């Protein structure tokens, strides 16, 4: 019960986070938001997430997984309430700040709850569920939002009402699930910023960081720039198409992730990143030529291959982890991930005043190339880790 509740809650958290994405073009058309405004909305979601990861990553060790999980869902619901009335950039940013805080709290604590409660077999399930549930949630949120915006009533409001209902359902499931840790004193002290992974896997962190950096930066590119790109380069304004394009990057990640369990973490990271680079080359080519079919196909390849690489990197860092170590490890993982999403988006948003979208996409391709080369050269396995099979 706890495993299912935690998975549903993490998926709901990220589905709510993706709800505004198909509306970005609506805000651009009806409220005059610019590409830089939309990019800033991505950044102000990511930065509070980083704050939450730095200061609250160990909170569930002291308050319990259930209480912190419910708190994260409540913050996301408050963010959705604010976004019900977006007509200016300030309201959009305020809602995204609350959602970022909720997502940050969920990223470390709900993911730790998933690993705590996961069945022992298959062995890859804990790392796949914890690393890929956010991708599935983002895909579900983007598709549902795109469909409701295009075909449903109350175009600017219905998706947020649905998201709030889903978050309340997830909170109810958590409330009736068993706790997996014994709360201990020291909750206030745990709020002091602290990050780190166990020494036994510290040597794996640079390659894992390269994987997270390139894949999550590309995900942020899809949030910040694909709304305009789909309209200007691929010649469609459909919110559903926009949601499907975003989901085409996120959803295949969950399909590729179980494949990583057939290889050691190092081999899976190499395979995943090489395929990811191939997908990025296809994406850049499609943007330059305006080929929608190639863009979707290359997006699916990049999405599936990022699942292989991210799951393998997560599996390596979780190797031999204890209950108390899991939330801090996920804090480090998502601290890197959200930094990778925020700072390239901030830079790209400023560059969007000078450079075209195809040129910005080329920059993200360069980042993928550097990360792939580094991963191929430097990927290593945890000590004495045997190959796991499905």
mmCIF file of C-alpha atoms in Angstrom:
data_model
loop_
_atom_site.group_PDB
_atom_site.id
_atom_site.type_symbol
_atom_site.label_atom_id
_atom_site.label_comp_id
_atom_site.label_asym_id
_atom_site.label_seq_id
_atom_site.Cartn_x
_atom_site.Cartn_y
_atom_site.Cartn_z
ATOM 1 C CA UNK A 1 0.000 0.000 0.000
ATOM 2 C CA UNK A 2 2.742 2.470 0.919
ATOM 3 C CA UNK A 3 4.631 1.849 -2.334
ATOM 4 C CA UNK A 4 1.541 2.416 -4.492
ATOM 5 C CA UNK A 5 0.536 5.509 -2.501
ATOM 6 C CA UNK A 6 4.002 7.015 -2.795
ATOM 7 C CA UNK A 7 4.190 6.343 -6.554
ATOM 8 C CA UNK A 8 0.732 7.873 -7.109
ATOM 9 C CA UNK A 9 1.691 10.894 -4.982
ATOM 10 C CA UNK A 10 4.938 11.532 -6.836
ATOM 11 C CA UNK A 11 3.182 11.162 -10.195
ATOM 12 C CA UNK A 12 0.430 13.557 -9.030
ATOM 13 C CA UNK A 13 3.008 16.094 -7.851
ATOM 14 C CA UNK A 14 4.740 16.217 -11.219
ATOM 15 C CA UNK A 15 1.491 16.014 -13.196
ATOM 16 C CA UNK A 16 0.400 19.181 -11.388
ATOM 17 C CA UNK A 17 3.788 20.748 -12.126
ATOM 18 C CA UNK A 18 3.293 20.129 -15.864
ATOM 19 C CA UNK A 19 -0.286 21.445 -15.952
ATOM 20 C CA UNK A 20 0.640 25.024 -16.994
ATOM 21 C CA UNK A 21 2.839 24.001 -19.942
ATOM 22 C CA UNK A 22 0.132 23.716 -22.659
ATOM 23 C CA UNK A 23 -1.267 27.043 -21.403
ATOM 24 C CA UNK A 24 1.980 28.923 -22.009
ATOM 25 C CA UNK A 25 0.996 29.736 -25.599
ATOM 26 C CA UNK A 26 -2.410 30.909 -24.343
ATOM 27 C CA UNK A 27 -0.683 33.262 -21.909
ATOM 28 C CA UNK A 28 1.584 34.467 -24.710
ATOM 29 C CA UNK A 29 -1.333 35.141 -27.063
ATOM 30 C CA UNK A 30 -3.902 36.549 -24.622
ATOM 31 C CA UNK A 31 -1.768 38.212 -21.945
ATOM 32 C CA UNK A 32 1.282 39.264 -23.954
ATOM 33 C CA UNK A 33 3.827 37.051 -22.190
ATOM 34 C CA UNK A 34 7.189 36.820 -23.979
ATOM 35 C CA UNK A 35 9.549 33.854 -24.435
ATOM 36 C CA UNK A 36 11.719 35.410 -21.719
ATOM 37 C CA UNK A 37 8.686 35.528 -19.361
ATOM 38 C CA UNK A 38 7.964 31.844 -19.956
ATOM 39 C CA UNK A 39 11.623 30.978 -19.442
ATOM 40 C CA UNK A 40 11.541 32.937 -16.166
ATOM 41 C CA UNK A 41 8.493 30.919 -15.089
ATOM 42 C CA UNK A 42 10.579 27.770 -15.506
ATOM 43 C CA UNK A 43 13.451 29.287 -13.507
ATOM 44 C CA UNK A 44 11.262 30.465 -10.589
ATOM 45 C CA UNK A 45 9.835 26.957 -10.369
ATOM 46 C CA UNK A 46 13.296 25.409 -10.256
ATOM 47 C CA UNK A 47 14.968 27.800 -7.786
ATOM 48 C CA UNK A 48 12.503 27.230 -4.880
ATOM 49 C CA UNK A 49 12.866 23.534 -5.612
ATOM 50 C CA UNK A 50 16.596 23.889 -5.025
ATOM 51 C CA UNK A 51 15.937 25.724 -1.750
ATOM 52 C CA UNK A 52 13.610 22.938 -0.599
ATOM 53 C CA UNK A 53 16.152 20.283 -1.527
ATOM 54 C CA UNK A 54 18.947 22.077 0.323
ATOM 55 C CA UNK A 55 17.008 22.758 3.507
ATOM 56 C CA UNK A 56 14.318 20.060 3.697
ATOM 57 C CA UNK A 57 15.961 17.058 2.069
ATOM 58 C CA UNK A 58 16.369 15.241 5.405
ATOM 59 C CA UNK A 59 13.134 16.404 7.010
ATOM 60 C CA UNK A 60 11.252 13.134 6.523
ATOM 61 C CA UNK A 61 13.914 11.285 8.552
ATOM 62 C CA UNK A 62 12.674 13.294 11.557
ATOM 63 C CA UNK A 63 8.979 13.972 10.859
ATOM 64 C CA UNK A 64 8.208 10.794 8.923
ATOM 65 C CA UNK A 65 7.674 10.158 5.223
ATOM 66 C CA UNK A 66 3.886 10.524 5.428
ATOM 67 C CA UNK A 67 3.758 13.998 6.994
ATOM 68 C CA UNK A 68 6.328 15.480 4.636
ATOM 69 C CA UNK A 69 4.651 13.862 1.636
ATOM 70 C CA UNK A 70 1.291 15.396 2.546
ATOM 71 C CA UNK A 71 2.960 18.794 3.089
ATOM 72 C CA UNK A 72 4.497 18.648 -0.402
ATOM 73 C CA UNK A 73 1.117 17.866 -1.970
ATOM 74 C CA UNK A 74 -0.496 20.752 -0.052
ATOM 75 C CA UNK A 75 2.067 23.248 -1.396
ATOM 76 C CA UNK A 76 1.420 22.071 -4.944
ATOM 77 C CA UNK A 77 -2.343 22.411 -4.453
ATOM 78 C CA UNK A 78 -1.879 25.997 -3.212
ATOM 79 C CA UNK A 79 0.173 26.736 -6.322
ATOM 80 C CA UNK A 80 -2.639 25.406 -8.511
ATOM 81 C CA UNK A 81 -5.123 27.633 -6.669
ATOM 82 C CA UNK A 82 -3.039 30.703 -7.501
ATOM 83 C CA UNK A 83 -2.755 29.699 -11.154
ATOM 84 C CA UNK A 84 -6.545 29.671 -11.487
ATOM 85 C CA UNK A 85 -6.334 33.436 -12.010
ATOM 86 C CA UNK A 86 -3.304 34.088 -14.236
ATOM 87 C CA UNK A 87 -3.513 37.364 -16.153
ATOM 88 C CA UNK A 88 -0.100 38.812 -15.331
ATOM 89 C CA UNK A 89 3.429 37.486 -15.023
ATOM 90 C CA UNK A 90 3.532 38.057 -11.251
ATOM 91 C CA UNK A 91 0.662 35.651 -10.563
ATOM 92 C CA UNK A 92 2.221 32.996 -12.800
ATOM 93 C CA UNK A 93 5.552 33.350 -11.013
ATOM 94 C CA UNK A 94 3.971 33.216 -7.537
ATOM 95 C CA UNK A 95 2.106 30.030 -8.385
ATOM 96 C CA UNK A 96 5.221 28.440 -9.820
ATOM 97 C CA UNK A 97 7.199 29.334 -6.669
ATOM 98 C CA UNK A 98 4.730 27.410 -4.480
ATOM 99 C CA UNK A 99 4.751 24.504 -6.908
ATOM 100 C CA UNK A 100 8.538 24.503 -6.911
ATOM 101 C CA UNK A 101 8.668 24.287 -3.115
ATOM 102 C CA UNK A 102 6.196 21.397 -3.179
ATOM 103 C CA UNK A 103 8.070 19.582 -5.923
ATOM 104 C CA UNK A 104 11.371 20.006 -4.079
ATOM 105 C CA UNK A 105 9.939 18.545 -0.888
ATOM 106 C CA UNK A 106 8.436 15.666 -2.865
ATOM 107 C CA UNK A 107 11.621 15.029 -4.858
ATOM 108 C CA UNK A 108 13.660 14.025 -1.822
ATOM 109 C CA UNK A 109 11.050 12.745 0.625
ATOM 110 C CA UNK A 110 8.393 11.033 -1.494
ATOM 111 C CA UNK A 111 11.089 9.358 -3.604
ATOM 112 C CA UNK A 112 12.687 8.067 -0.390
ATOM 113 C CA UNK A 113 9.252 6.736 0.622
ATOM 114 C CA UNK A 114 9.064 4.880 -2.704
ATOM 115 C CA UNK A 115 12.465 3.230 -2.184
ATOM 116 C CA UNK A 116 11.631 2.345 1.442
ATOM 117 C CA UNK A 117 8.389 0.625 0.471
ATOM 118 C CA UNK A 118 9.427 -0.955 -2.850
ATOM 119 C CA UNK A 119 9.300 -4.771 -3.118
ATOM 120 C CA UNK A 120 12.692 -6.473 -3.008
ATOM 121 C CA UNK A 121 12.178 -8.007 -6.459
ATOM 122 C CA UNK A 122 12.671 -7.145 -9.225
ATOM 123 C CA UNK A 123 15.864 -5.496 -7.998
ATOM 124 C CA UNK A 124 15.632 -2.577 -10.441
ATOM 125 C CA UNK A 125 12.106 -1.547 -9.385
ATOM 126 C CA UNK A 126 13.106 0.906 -6.630
ATOM 127 C CA UNK A 127 15.506 2.915 -8.803
ATOM 128 C CA UNK A 128 13.193 2.877 -11.838
ATOM 129 C CA UNK A 129 10.095 3.886 -9.849
ATOM 130 C CA UNK A 130 11.906 6.648 -7.962
ATOM 131 C CA UNK A 131 13.672 8.118 -10.994
ATOM 132 C CA UNK A 132 10.977 7.662 -13.656
ATOM 133 C CA UNK A 133 7.714 8.384 -11.840
ATOM 134 C CA UNK A 134 8.387 12.140 -12.183
ATOM 135 C CA UNK A 135 8.762 11.688 -15.959
ATOM 136 C CA UNK A 136 5.491 9.761 -16.170
ATOM 137 C CA UNK A 137 3.756 12.387 -14.042
ATOM 138 C CA UNK A 138 5.036 15.211 -16.218
ATOM 139 C CA UNK A 139 3.858 13.397 -19.356
ATOM 140 C CA UNK A 140 0.396 12.686 -17.922
ATOM 141 C CA UNK A 141 0.042 16.281 -16.738
ATOM 142 C CA UNK A 142 1.086 17.745 -20.084
ATOM 143 C CA UNK A 143 -1.216 15.504 -22.168
ATOM 144 C CA UNK A 144 -4.210 15.955 -19.849
ATOM 145 C CA UNK A 145 -3.674 19.701 -19.767
ATOM 146 C CA UNK A 146 -3.328 19.926 -23.546
ATOM 147 C CA UNK A 147 -6.537 17.934 -24.078
ATOM 148 C CA UNK A 148 -8.560 19.923 -21.543
ATOM 149 C CA UNK A 149 -7.264 23.265 -22.803
ATOM 150 C CA UNK A 150 -8.127 22.392 -26.404
ATOM 151 C CA UNK A 151 -11.383 20.492 -25.982
ATOM 152 C CA UNK A 152 -12.729 21.146 -22.485
ATOM 153 C CA UNK A 153 -14.670 24.046 -20.987
ATOM 154 C CA UNK A 154 -13.046 26.758 -18.858
ATOM 155 C CA UNK A 155 -9.836 26.613 -20.883
ATOM 156 C CA UNK A 156 -7.663 28.471 -18.373
ATOM 157 C CA UNK A 157 -9.054 26.854 -15.223
ATOM 158 C CA UNK A 158 -10.252 23.261 -15.587
ATOM 159 C CA UNK A 159 -6.818 21.603 -15.575
ATOM 160 C CA UNK A 160 -5.924 23.238 -12.271
ATOM 161 C CA UNK A 161 -9.194 22.071 -10.690
ATOM 162 C CA UNK A 162 -8.455 18.527 -11.899
ATOM 163 C CA UNK A 163 -4.875 18.754 -10.582
ATOM 164 C CA UNK A 164 -6.086 19.881 -7.161
ATOM 165 C CA UNK A 165 -8.484 16.918 -7.042
ATOM 166 C CA UNK A 166 -5.676 14.515 -7.958
ATOM 167 C CA UNK A 167 -3.402 15.988 -5.273
ATOM 168 C CA UNK A 168 -6.130 15.621 -2.631
ATOM 169 C CA UNK A 169 -6.653 11.982 -3.653
ATOM 170 C CA UNK A 170 -2.904 11.339 -3.367
ATOM 171 C CA UNK A 171 -2.833 12.953 0.091
ATOM 172 C CA UNK A 172 -5.703 10.695 1.199
ATOM 173 C CA UNK A 173 -3.803 7.614 0.005
ATOM 174 C CA UNK A 174 -0.695 8.701 1.919
ATOM 175 C CA UNK A 175 -2.779 9.349 5.039
ATOM 176 C CA UNK A 176 -3.967 5.721 5.174
ATOM 177 C CA UNK A 177 -0.580 4.180 4.300
ATOM 178 C CA UNK A 178 1.919 2.845 6.847
ATOM 179 C CA UNK A 179 4.951 4.876 7.871
ATOM 180 C CA UNK A 180 8.346 3.428 6.886
ATOM 181 C CA UNK A 181 10.648 5.334 9.262
ATOM 182 C CA UNK A 182 10.587 6.010 12.977
ATOM 183 C CA UNK A 183 10.488 9.801 13.494
ATOM 184 C CA UNK A 184 13.426 11.130 15.504
ATOM 185 C CA UNK A 185 14.231 14.480 17.152
ATOM 186 C CA UNK A 186 16.251 17.081 15.252
ATOM 187 C CA UNK A 187 13.791 18.344 12.626
ATOM 188 C CA UNK A 188 14.823 21.995 13.075
ATOM 189 C CA UNK A 189 18.518 21.136 12.915
ATOM 190 C CA UNK A 190 17.896 19.165 9.719
ATOM 191 C CA UNK A 191 16.777 22.403 8.004
ATOM 192 C CA UNK A 192 20.361 23.669 7.932
ATOM 193 C CA UNK A 193 21.542 23.318 4.312
ATOM 194 C CA UNK A 194 23.531 20.133 3.921
ATOM 195 C CA UNK A 195 24.202 17.919 0.933
ATOM 196 C CA UNK A 196 26.314 14.857 0.375
ATOM 197 C CA UNK A 197 26.310 11.217 -0.660
ATOM 198 C CA UNK A 198 27.942 8.271 1.108
ATOM 199 C CA UNK A 199 31.685 8.006 0.519
ATOM 200 C CA UNK A 200 31.332 4.576 -1.097
ATOM 201 C CA UNK A 201 29.499 6.050 -4.125
ATOM 202 C CA UNK A 202 31.010 9.549 -4.181
ATOM 203 C CA UNK A 203 33.257 8.686 -7.124
ATOM 204 C CA UNK A 204 30.127 7.974 -9.193
ATOM 205 C CA UNK A 205 28.750 11.477 -8.694
ATOM 206 C CA UNK A 206 30.585 13.379 -11.492
ATOM 207 C CA UNK A 207 29.275 11.102 -14.252
ATOM 208 C CA UNK A 208 25.822 10.993 -12.693
ATOM 209 C CA UNK A 209 25.877 14.797 -12.604
ATOM 210 C CA UNK A 210 26.741 14.913 -16.311
ATOM 211 C CA UNK A 211 23.798 12.611 -17.085
ATOM 212 C CA UNK A 212 21.372 14.630 -14.972
ATOM 213 C CA UNK A 213 22.690 17.930 -16.313
ATOM 214 C CA UNK A 214 22.218 17.228 -20.006
ATOM 215 C CA UNK A 215 18.904 15.355 -19.746
ATOM 216 C CA UNK A 216 17.156 17.700 -17.310
ATOM 217 C CA UNK A 217 18.450 20.786 -19.120
ATOM 218 C CA UNK A 218 16.805 19.446 -22.256
ATOM 219 C CA UNK A 219 13.579 18.834 -20.333
ATOM 220 C CA UNK A 220 13.623 22.473 -19.215
ATOM 221 C CA UNK A 221 14.220 23.498 -22.844
ATOM 222 C CA UNK A 222 11.011 21.674 -23.755
ATOM 223 C CA UNK A 223 9.123 23.575 -21.062
ATOM 224 C CA UNK A 224 10.543 27.018 -21.796
ATOM 225 C CA UNK A 225 10.998 27.086 -25.565
ATOM 226 C CA UNK A 226 8.991 24.304 -27.184
ATOM 227 C CA UNK A 227 5.675 26.220 -26.838
ATOM 228 C CA UNK A 228 7.077 28.956 -29.098
ATOM 229 C CA UNK A 229 9.011 26.465 -31.220
ATOM 230 C CA UNK A 230 5.935 24.336 -31.932
ATOM 231 C CA UNK A 231 4.087 27.449 -33.069
ATOM 232 C CA UNK A 232 6.839 29.248 -34.973
ATOM 233 C CA UNK A 233 8.956 26.422 -36.378
ATOM 234 C CA UNK A 234 6.535 23.506 -36.601
ATOM 235 C CA UNK A 235 3.504 25.617 -37.571
ATOM 236 C CA UNK A 236 0.818 24.536 -35.102
ATOM 237 C CA UNK A 237 -0.792 26.248 -32.088
ATOM 238 C CA UNK A 238 -2.685 23.209 -30.787
ATOM 239 C CA UNK A 239 -2.376 22.895 -26.975
ATOM 240 C CA UNK A 240 -2.830 19.135 -27.305
ATOM 241 C CA UNK A 241 0.027 18.890 -29.813
ATOM 242 C CA UNK A 242 2.142 20.939 -27.417
ATOM 243 C CA UNK A 243 1.284 18.582 -24.556
ATOM 244 C CA UNK A 244 2.000 15.541 -26.716
ATOM 245 C CA UNK A 245 5.368 16.939 -27.836
ATOM 246 C CA UNK A 246 6.399 17.515 -24.217
ATOM 247 C CA UNK A 247 5.101 14.070 -23.236
ATOM 248 C CA UNK A 248 7.006 12.503 -26.139
ATOM 249 C CA UNK A 249 10.191 13.494 -24.327
ATOM 250 C CA UNK A 250 9.066 12.524 -20.800
ATOM 251 C CA UNK A 251 6.942 9.376 -21.197
ATOM 252 C CA UNK A 252 9.426 7.161 -23.121
ATOM 253 C CA UNK A 253 11.868 7.681 -20.262
ATOM 254 C CA UNK A 254 9.831 5.235 -18.182
ATOM 255 C CA UNK A 255 9.950 2.680 -21.015
ATOM 256 C CA UNK A 256 13.703 2.917 -21.396
ATOM 257 C CA UNK A 257 14.460 2.781 -17.681
ATOM 258 C CA UNK A 258 13.845 -0.964 -17.093
ATOM 259 C CA UNK A 259 16.307 -1.734 -19.882
ATOM 260 C CA UNK A 260 19.080 -0.285 -17.743
ATOM 261 C CA UNK A 261 18.592 -3.159 -15.290
ATOM 262 C CA UNK A 262 20.056 -5.553 -17.880
ATOM 263 C CA UNK A 263 23.437 -3.827 -17.648
ATOM 264 C CA UNK A 264 25.787 -2.556 -15.006
ATOM 265 C CA UNK A 265 25.197 1.123 -14.124
ATOM 266 C CA UNK A 266 28.312 2.207 -16.049
ATOM 267 C CA UNK A 267 27.378 0.347 -19.232
ATOM 268 C CA UNK A 268 23.777 1.548 -19.074
ATOM 269 C CA UNK A 269 24.864 5.156 -18.644
ATOM 270 C CA UNK A 270 27.158 4.907 -21.676
ATOM 271 C CA UNK A 271 24.471 3.275 -23.836
ATOM 272 C CA UNK A 272 21.811 5.709 -22.688
ATOM 273 C CA UNK A 273 23.892 8.835 -23.301
ATOM 274 C CA UNK A 274 25.083 7.751 -26.753
ATOM 275 C CA UNK A 275 21.468 7.153 -27.785
ATOM 276 C CA UNK A 276 20.455 10.443 -26.135
ATOM 277 C CA UNK A 277 23.026 12.317 -28.218
ATOM 278 C CA UNK A 278 21.671 10.664 -31.375
ATOM 279 C CA UNK A 279 18.187 11.826 -30.414
ATOM 280 C CA UNK A 280 19.431 15.387 -29.820
ATOM 281 C CA UNK A 281 21.038 15.446 -33.260
ATOM 282 C CA UNK A 282 17.695 14.436 -34.747
ATOM 283 C CA UNK A 283 15.873 17.122 -32.721
ATOM 284 C CA UNK A 284 18.245 19.872 -33.893
ATOM 285 C CA UNK A 285 17.938 18.694 -37.508
ATOM 286 C CA UNK A 286 14.151 18.687 -37.269
ATOM 287 C CA UNK A 287 14.056 22.198 -35.813
ATOM 288 C CA UNK A 288 16.311 23.482 -38.578
ATOM 289 C CA UNK A 289 14.167 21.895 -41.306
ATOM 290 C CA UNK A 290 10.719 22.277 -39.714
ATOM 291 C CA UNK A 291 10.074 18.514 -39.945
ATOM 292 C CA UNK A 292 7.431 17.686 -37.317
ATOM 293 C CA UNK A 293 7.565 13.889 -37.834
ATOM 294 C CA UNK A 294 11.354 13.823 -37.380
ATOM 295 C CA UNK A 295 11.050 16.089 -34.347
ATOM 296 C CA UNK A 296 8.587 13.724 -32.634
ATOM 297 C CA UNK A 297 10.612 10.608 -33.522
ATOM 298 C CA UNK A 298 13.887 12.124 -32.303
ATOM 299 C CA UNK A 299 12.164 13.353 -29.151
ATOM 300 C CA UNK A 300 10.978 9.816 -28.383
ATOM 301 C CA UNK A 301 14.506 8.442 -28.902
ATOM 302 C CA UNK A 302 15.990 11.097 -26.603
ATOM 303 C CA UNK A 303 13.290 10.460 -24.005
ATOM 304 C CA UNK A 304 13.715 6.690 -23.938
ATOM 305 C CA UNK A 305 17.492 6.901 -23.803
ATOM 306 C CA UNK A 306 17.473 9.439 -20.969
ATOM 307 C CA UNK A 307 15.428 6.899 -19.004
ATOM 308 C CA UNK A 308 18.186 4.319 -19.420
ATOM 309 C CA UNK A 309 20.908 6.742 -18.334
ATOM 310 C CA UNK A 310 19.055 8.429 -15.449
ATOM 311 C CA UNK A 311 17.844 5.154 -13.942
ATOM 312 C CA UNK A 312 21.355 3.685 -14.127
ATOM 313 C CA UNK A 313 22.902 6.747 -12.494
ATOM 314 C CA UNK A 314 20.298 6.628 -9.717
ATOM 315 C CA UNK A 315 20.823 2.898 -9.193
ATOM 316 C CA UNK A 316 24.550 3.431 -8.776
ATOM 317 C CA UNK A 317 24.119 6.197 -6.205
ATOM 318 C CA UNK A 318 21.564 4.151 -4.216
ATOM 319 C CA UNK A 319 23.846 1.101 -4.070
ATOM 320 C CA UNK A 320 23.950 -0.175 -0.495
ATOM 321 C CA UNK A 321 21.956 2.773 0.890
ATOM 322 C CA UNK A 322 20.266 2.683 4.299
ATOM 323 C CA UNK A 323 16.885 4.189 5.260
ATOM 324 C CA UNK A 324 18.531 7.293 6.707
ATOM 325 C CA UNK A 325 20.722 7.824 3.619
ATOM 326 C CA UNK A 326 18.010 7.704 0.963
ATOM 327 C CA UNK A 327 16.359 11.103 1.407
ATOM 328 C CA UNK A 328 19.737 12.924 1.469
ATOM 329 C CA UNK A 329 20.882 11.009 -1.637
ATOM 330 C CA UNK A 330 17.731 12.036 -3.487
ATOM 331 C CA UNK A 331 18.291 15.603 -2.307
ATOM 332 C CA UNK A 332 21.668 15.580 -4.033
ATOM 333 C CA UNK A 333 20.263 13.933 -7.161
ATOM 334 C CA UNK A 334 17.446 16.437 -7.548
ATOM 335 C CA UNK A 335 19.612 19.356 -6.497
ATOM 336 C CA UNK A 336 21.757 18.589 -9.535
ATOM 337 C CA UNK A 337 18.697 17.954 -11.717
ATOM 338 C CA UNK A 338 16.924 21.194 -10.881
ATOM 339 C CA UNK A 339 20.147 23.189 -11.104
ATOM 340 C CA UNK A 340 20.539 21.700 -14.582
ATOM 341 C CA UNK A 341 17.001 22.811 -15.415
ATOM 342 C CA UNK A 342 17.208 26.293 -13.881
ATOM 343 C CA UNK A 343 20.544 27.790 -14.840
ATOM 344 C CA UNK A 344 20.700 26.828 -18.537
ATOM 345 C CA UNK A 345 17.093 28.073 -18.835
ATOM 346 C CA UNK A 346 18.037 31.368 -17.204
ATOM 347 C CA UNK A 347 20.960 31.822 -19.601
ATOM 348 C CA UNK A 348 18.963 30.672 -22.634
ATOM 349 C CA UNK A 349 16.114 32.997 -21.701
ATOM 350 C CA UNK A 350 18.464 35.964 -21.822
ATOM 351 C CA UNK A 351 20.042 34.744 -25.060
ATOM 352 C CA UNK A 352 16.587 34.419 -26.646
ATOM 353 C CA UNK A 353 16.613 38.197 -27.135
ATOM 354 C CA UNK A 354 19.625 37.793 -29.447
ATOM 355 C CA UNK A 355 19.634 34.248 -30.823
ATOM 356 C CA UNK A 356 16.963 32.270 -32.672
ATOM 357 C CA UNK A 357 15.349 29.131 -31.252
ATOM 358 C CA UNK A 358 17.286 26.834 -33.636
ATOM 359 C CA UNK A 359 20.525 28.415 -32.409
ATOM 360 C CA UNK A 360 19.516 27.946 -28.773
ATOM 361 C CA UNK A 361 18.648 24.301 -29.506
ATOM 362 C CA UNK A 362 22.123 23.862 -30.967
ATOM 363 C CA UNK A 363 23.587 25.026 -27.658
ATOM 364 C CA UNK A 364 21.671 22.322 -25.811
ATOM 365 C CA UNK A 365 23.011 19.825 -28.350
ATOM 366 C CA UNK A 366 26.553 20.933 -27.520
ATOM 367 C CA UNK A 367 25.845 20.307 -23.828
ATOM 368 C CA UNK A 368 24.625 16.788 -24.669
ATOM 369 C CA UNK A 369 27.788 16.126 -26.684
ATOM 370 C CA UNK A 370 30.105 17.136 -23.827
ATOM 371 C CA UNK A 371 28.111 15.088 -21.287
ATOM 372 C CA UNK A 372 28.120 12.021 -23.540
ATOM 373 C CA UNK A 373 31.851 12.113 -24.157
ATOM 374 C CA UNK A 374 32.534 12.510 -20.429
ATOM 375 C CA UNK A 375 30.172 9.635 -19.567
ATOM 376 C CA UNK A 376 31.730 7.274 -22.105
ATOM 377 C CA UNK A 377 35.209 7.996 -20.734
ATOM 378 C CA UNK A 378 34.553 8.230 -16.992
ATOM 379 C CA UNK A 379 31.540 5.989 -16.115
ATOM 380 C CA UNK A 380 32.278 3.509 -13.303
ATOM 381 C CA UNK A 381 30.337 0.919 -11.299
ATOM 382 C CA UNK A 382 29.790 0.753 -7.536
ATOM 383 C CA UNK A 383 32.252 -1.594 -5.860
ATOM 384 C CA UNK A 384 31.424 -5.284 -6.252
ATOM 385 C CA UNK A 385 28.152 -4.620 -8.081
ATOM 386 C CA UNK A 386 26.968 -7.581 -10.136
ATOM 387 C CA UNK A 387 24.970 -7.256 -13.343
ATOM 388 C CA UNK A 388 21.266 -7.310 -12.548
ATOM 389 C CA UNK A 389 18.771 -8.800 -14.921
ATOM 390 C CA UNK A 390 15.038 -8.346 -15.240
#
